Short mmCIF file of C-alpha atoms in Angstrom, two decimals:
data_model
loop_
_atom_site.label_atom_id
_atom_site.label_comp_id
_atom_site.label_asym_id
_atom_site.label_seq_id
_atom_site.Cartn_x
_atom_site.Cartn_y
_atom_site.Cartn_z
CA UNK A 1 24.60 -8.19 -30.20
CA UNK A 2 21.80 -6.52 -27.78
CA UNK A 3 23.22 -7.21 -24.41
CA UNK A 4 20.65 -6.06 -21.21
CA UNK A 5 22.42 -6.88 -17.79
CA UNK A 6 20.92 -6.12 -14.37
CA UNK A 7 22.52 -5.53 -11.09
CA UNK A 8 21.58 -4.46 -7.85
CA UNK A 9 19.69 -7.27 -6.28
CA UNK A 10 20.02 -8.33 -2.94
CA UNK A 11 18.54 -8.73 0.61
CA UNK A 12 16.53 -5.84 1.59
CA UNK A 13 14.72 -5.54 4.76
CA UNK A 14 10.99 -4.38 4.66
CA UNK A 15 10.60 -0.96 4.84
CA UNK A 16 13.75 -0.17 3.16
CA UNK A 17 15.16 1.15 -0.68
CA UNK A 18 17.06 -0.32 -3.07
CA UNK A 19 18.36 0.68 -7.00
CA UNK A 20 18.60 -1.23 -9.26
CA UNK A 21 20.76 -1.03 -12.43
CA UNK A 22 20.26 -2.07 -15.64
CA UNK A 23 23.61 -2.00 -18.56
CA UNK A 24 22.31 -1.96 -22.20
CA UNK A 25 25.00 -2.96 -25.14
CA UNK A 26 24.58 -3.54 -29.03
CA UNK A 27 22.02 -1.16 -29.94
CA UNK A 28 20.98 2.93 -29.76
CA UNK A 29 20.00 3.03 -26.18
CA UNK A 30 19.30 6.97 -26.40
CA UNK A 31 16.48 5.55 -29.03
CA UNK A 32 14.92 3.44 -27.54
CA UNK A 33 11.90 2.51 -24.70
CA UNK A 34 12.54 0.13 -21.97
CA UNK A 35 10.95 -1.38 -19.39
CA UNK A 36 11.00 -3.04 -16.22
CA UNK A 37 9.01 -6.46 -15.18
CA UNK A 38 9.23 -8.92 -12.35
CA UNK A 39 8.52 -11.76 -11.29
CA UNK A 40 7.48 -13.14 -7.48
CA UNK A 41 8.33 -16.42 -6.61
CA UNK A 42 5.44 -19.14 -8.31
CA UNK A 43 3.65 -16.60 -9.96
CA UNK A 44 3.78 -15.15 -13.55
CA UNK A 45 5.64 -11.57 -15.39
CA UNK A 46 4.30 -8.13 -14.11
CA UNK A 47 4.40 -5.39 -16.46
CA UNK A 48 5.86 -2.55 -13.56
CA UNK A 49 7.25 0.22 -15.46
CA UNK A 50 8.03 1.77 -19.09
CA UNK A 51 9.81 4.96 -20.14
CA UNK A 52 10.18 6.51 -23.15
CA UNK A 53 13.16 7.33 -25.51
CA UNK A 54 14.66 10.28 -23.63
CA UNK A 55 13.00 9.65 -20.73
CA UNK A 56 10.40 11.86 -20.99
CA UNK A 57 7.24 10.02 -20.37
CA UNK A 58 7.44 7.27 -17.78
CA UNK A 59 4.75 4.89 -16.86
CA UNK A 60 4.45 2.63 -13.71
CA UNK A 61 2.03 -0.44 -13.38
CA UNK A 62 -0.43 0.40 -10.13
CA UNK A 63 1.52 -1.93 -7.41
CA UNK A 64 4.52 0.15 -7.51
CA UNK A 65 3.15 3.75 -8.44
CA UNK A 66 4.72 6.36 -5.92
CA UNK A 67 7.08 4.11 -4.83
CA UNK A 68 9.21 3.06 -7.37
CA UNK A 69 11.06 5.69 -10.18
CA UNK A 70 12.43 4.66 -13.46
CA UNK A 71 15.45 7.23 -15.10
CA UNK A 72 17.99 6.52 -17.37
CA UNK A 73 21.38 7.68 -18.41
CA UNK A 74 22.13 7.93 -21.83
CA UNK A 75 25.85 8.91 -21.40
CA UNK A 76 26.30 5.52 -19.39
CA UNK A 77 23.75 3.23 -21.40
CA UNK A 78 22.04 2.69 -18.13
CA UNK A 79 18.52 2.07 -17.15
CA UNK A 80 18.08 2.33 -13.19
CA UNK A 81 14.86 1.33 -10.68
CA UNK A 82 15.07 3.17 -7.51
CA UNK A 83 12.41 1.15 -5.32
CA UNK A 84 11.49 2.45 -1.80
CA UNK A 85 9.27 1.14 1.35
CA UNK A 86 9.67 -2.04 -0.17
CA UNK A 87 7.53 -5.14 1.26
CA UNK A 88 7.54 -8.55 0.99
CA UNK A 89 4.99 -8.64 -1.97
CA UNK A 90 8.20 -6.49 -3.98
CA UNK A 91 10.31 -10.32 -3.40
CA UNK A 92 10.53 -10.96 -7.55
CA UNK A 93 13.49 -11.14 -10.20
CA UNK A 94 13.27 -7.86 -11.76
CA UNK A 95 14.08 -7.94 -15.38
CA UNK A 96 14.77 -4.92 -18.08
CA UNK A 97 13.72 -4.88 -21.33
CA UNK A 98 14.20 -3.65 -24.02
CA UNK A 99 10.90 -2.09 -25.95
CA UNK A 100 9.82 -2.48 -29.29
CA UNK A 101 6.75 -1.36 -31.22
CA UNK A 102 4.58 -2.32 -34.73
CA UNK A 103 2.00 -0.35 -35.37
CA UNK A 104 0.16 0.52 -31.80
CA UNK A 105 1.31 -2.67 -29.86
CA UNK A 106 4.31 -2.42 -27.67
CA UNK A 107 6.56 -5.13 -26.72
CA UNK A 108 9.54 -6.54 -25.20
CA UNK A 109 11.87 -7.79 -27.95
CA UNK A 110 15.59 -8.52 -25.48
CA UNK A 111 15.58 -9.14 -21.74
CA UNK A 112 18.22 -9.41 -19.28
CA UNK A 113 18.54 -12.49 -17.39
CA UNK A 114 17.22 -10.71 -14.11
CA UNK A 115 18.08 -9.71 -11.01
CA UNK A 116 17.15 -11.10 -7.46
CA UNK A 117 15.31 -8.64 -4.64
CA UNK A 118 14.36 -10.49 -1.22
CA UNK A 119 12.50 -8.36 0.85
CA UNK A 120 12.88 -10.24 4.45
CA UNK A 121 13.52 -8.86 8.11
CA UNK B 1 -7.04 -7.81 -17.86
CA UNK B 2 -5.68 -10.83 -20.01
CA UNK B 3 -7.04 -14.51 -19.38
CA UNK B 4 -5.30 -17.46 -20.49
CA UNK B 5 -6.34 -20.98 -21.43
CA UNK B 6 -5.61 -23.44 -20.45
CA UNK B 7 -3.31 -22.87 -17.42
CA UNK B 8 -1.46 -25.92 -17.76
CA UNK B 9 -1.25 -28.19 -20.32
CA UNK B 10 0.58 -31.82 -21.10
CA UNK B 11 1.14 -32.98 -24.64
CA UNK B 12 3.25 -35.34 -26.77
CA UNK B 13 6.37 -34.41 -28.79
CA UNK B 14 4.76 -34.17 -32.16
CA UNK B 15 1.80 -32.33 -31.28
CA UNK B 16 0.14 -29.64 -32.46
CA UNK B 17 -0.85 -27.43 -29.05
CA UNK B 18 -2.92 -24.10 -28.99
CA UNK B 19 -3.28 -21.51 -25.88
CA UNK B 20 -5.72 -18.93 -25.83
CA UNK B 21 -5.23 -15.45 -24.96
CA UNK B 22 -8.36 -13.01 -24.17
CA UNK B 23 -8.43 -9.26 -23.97
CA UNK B 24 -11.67 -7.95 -21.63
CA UNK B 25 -11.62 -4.82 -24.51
CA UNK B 26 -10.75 -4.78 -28.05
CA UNK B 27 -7.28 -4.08 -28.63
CA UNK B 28 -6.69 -4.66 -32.13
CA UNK B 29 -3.56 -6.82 -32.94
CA UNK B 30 -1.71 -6.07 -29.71
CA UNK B 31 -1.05 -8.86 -28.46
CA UNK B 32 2.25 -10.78 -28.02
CA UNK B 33 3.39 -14.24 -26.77
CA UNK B 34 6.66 -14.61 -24.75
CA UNK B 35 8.68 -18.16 -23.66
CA UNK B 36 9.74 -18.40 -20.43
CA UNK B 37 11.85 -21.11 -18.83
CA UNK B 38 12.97 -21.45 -15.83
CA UNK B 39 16.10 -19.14 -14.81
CA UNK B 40 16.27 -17.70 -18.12
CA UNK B 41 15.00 -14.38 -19.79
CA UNK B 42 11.74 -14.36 -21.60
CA UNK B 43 11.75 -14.33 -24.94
CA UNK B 44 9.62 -12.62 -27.59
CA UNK B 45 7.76 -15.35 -29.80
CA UNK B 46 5.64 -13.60 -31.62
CA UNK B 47 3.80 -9.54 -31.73
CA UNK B 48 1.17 -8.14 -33.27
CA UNK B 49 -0.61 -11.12 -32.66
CA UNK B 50 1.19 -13.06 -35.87
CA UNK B 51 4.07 -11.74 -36.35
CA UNK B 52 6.70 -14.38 -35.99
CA UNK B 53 10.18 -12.68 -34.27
CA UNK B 54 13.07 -13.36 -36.43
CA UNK B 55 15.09 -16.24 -35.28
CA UNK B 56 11.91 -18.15 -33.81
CA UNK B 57 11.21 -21.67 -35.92
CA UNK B 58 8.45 -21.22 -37.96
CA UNK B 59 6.32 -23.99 -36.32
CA UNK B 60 5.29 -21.32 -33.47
CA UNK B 61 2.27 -19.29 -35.28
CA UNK B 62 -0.30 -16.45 -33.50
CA UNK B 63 -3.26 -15.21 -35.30
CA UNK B 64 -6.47 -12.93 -33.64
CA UNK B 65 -10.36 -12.73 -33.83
CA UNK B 66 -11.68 -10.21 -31.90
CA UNK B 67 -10.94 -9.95 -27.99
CA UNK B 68 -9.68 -13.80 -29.25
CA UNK B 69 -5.67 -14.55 -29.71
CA UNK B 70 -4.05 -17.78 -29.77
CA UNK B 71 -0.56 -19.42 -29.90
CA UNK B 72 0.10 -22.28 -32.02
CA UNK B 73 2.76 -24.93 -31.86
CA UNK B 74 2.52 -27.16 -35.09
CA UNK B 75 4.69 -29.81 -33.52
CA UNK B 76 5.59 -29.79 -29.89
CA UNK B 77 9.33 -30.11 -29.22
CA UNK B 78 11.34 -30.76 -26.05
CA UNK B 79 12.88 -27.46 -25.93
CA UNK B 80 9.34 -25.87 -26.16
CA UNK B 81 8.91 -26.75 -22.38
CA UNK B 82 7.91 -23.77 -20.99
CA UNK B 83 5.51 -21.23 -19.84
CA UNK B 84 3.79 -19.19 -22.38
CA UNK B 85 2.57 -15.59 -21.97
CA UNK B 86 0.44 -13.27 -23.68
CA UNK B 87 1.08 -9.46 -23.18
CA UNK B 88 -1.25 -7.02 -24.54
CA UNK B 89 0.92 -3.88 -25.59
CA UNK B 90 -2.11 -1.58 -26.47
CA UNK B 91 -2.48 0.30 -23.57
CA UNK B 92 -1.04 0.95 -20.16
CA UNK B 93 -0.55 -1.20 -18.12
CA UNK B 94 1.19 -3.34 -20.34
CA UNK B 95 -0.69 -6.31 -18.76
CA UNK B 96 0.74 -9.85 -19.15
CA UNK B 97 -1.59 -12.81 -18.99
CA UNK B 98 -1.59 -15.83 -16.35
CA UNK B 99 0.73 -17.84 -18.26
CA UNK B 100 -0.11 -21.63 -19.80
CA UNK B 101 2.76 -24.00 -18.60
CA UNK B 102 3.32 -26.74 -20.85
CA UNK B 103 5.02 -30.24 -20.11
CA UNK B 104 5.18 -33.34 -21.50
CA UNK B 105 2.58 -36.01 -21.37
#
């Protein structure tokens, strides 16, 4: 079955980088979009970042934009977040998904159960 | 920019609850509704505004007028405790709404 798992989370002190990872099983990764959404602590999801099959057009949501880079790896299955000058406001689980489309709408159809980023001196 | 109503929400098992979802620009049917609980991975309820994801009992329903979407639960269960998201996936950003958190009354 469609298996998303993220690692890379930890404590990160403001100002720094971290990558994250993100291993995809049970499905044609090389076919497919997938995207990257968090969550801060109390609030709600936030869309961050989406790239295409192939990797070869890559959106980012406006908080992250020239900080954060999505890639992929299709020989490893692998999805990856490199996030840099990272603040306190980037303190969310950070979840990939895996994207799906009818028609024009996109959406997220398997998630991975998340991974943890504190940004704290 | 998505709203959602209402933000919170109590109701008895048997139920039937509705959240609204609205759009600030037409985008056709794309719309979708996640579940989220806490410490677990969202899941996909419904896209395409009524499309019901395979798997996902038939009492959750979505439907669209307009900027207008809504979420139906025909009869509320205790496993449908949750937060409930829209996500319009018409345009980038891929904006998700505020969320409706639903408990029991």
């Amino acid at each position: 079955q469609v298996q998303l798992v993220e690692s890379g989370g930890g404590l990160v002190k403001p100002g720094g980088s971290q990558r994250l990872s993100c291993t995809a099983s049970g499905f044609d990764f090389s076919d497919s979009y997938m995207g990257w959404i968090r969550q801060a602590p109390g609030k709600g999801l936030e869309w961050i970042a989406y790239i295409s099959d192939g990797g070869s057009s890559i959106y980012y949501g406006d908080s992250v934009k020239g900080r954060f880079a999505v890639s992929m790896d299709n020989t490893k299955n692998s999805l990856y977040l490199e996030m840099n000058s990272l603040s306190a406001e980037d303190t969310a689980v950070y979840y990939c998904a895996r994207g799906g489309r009818v028609s024009q709408s996109r959406f997220f159809d398997y998630w991975g159960q998340g991974t943890l980023i504190t940004v704290s001196s | 920019r998505m709203t959602q109503s209402p933000s919170s929400l109590h109701a008895s098992i048997g139920d039937r609850v509705t959240f609204t979802c609205r759009a600030s620009e037409t985008i056709g049917d794309s719309v979708n509704w996640y579940q989220h609980k806490p410490g677990k991975a969202p899941t996909l309820l419904i896209y395409g505004a009524s499309n019901l994801r395979g798997g996902v009992p038939s009492r959750f329903s979505g439907s669209a007028f307009g900027t207008e979407f809504t979420l139906t639960i025909d009869s509320l269960q205790p496993e449908d405790i949750a937060t409930y998201y829209c996500q319009q996936g018409y345009y980038i950003p891929f904006t998700f709404g505020p969320g409706t958190k639903v408990g029991v009354k």
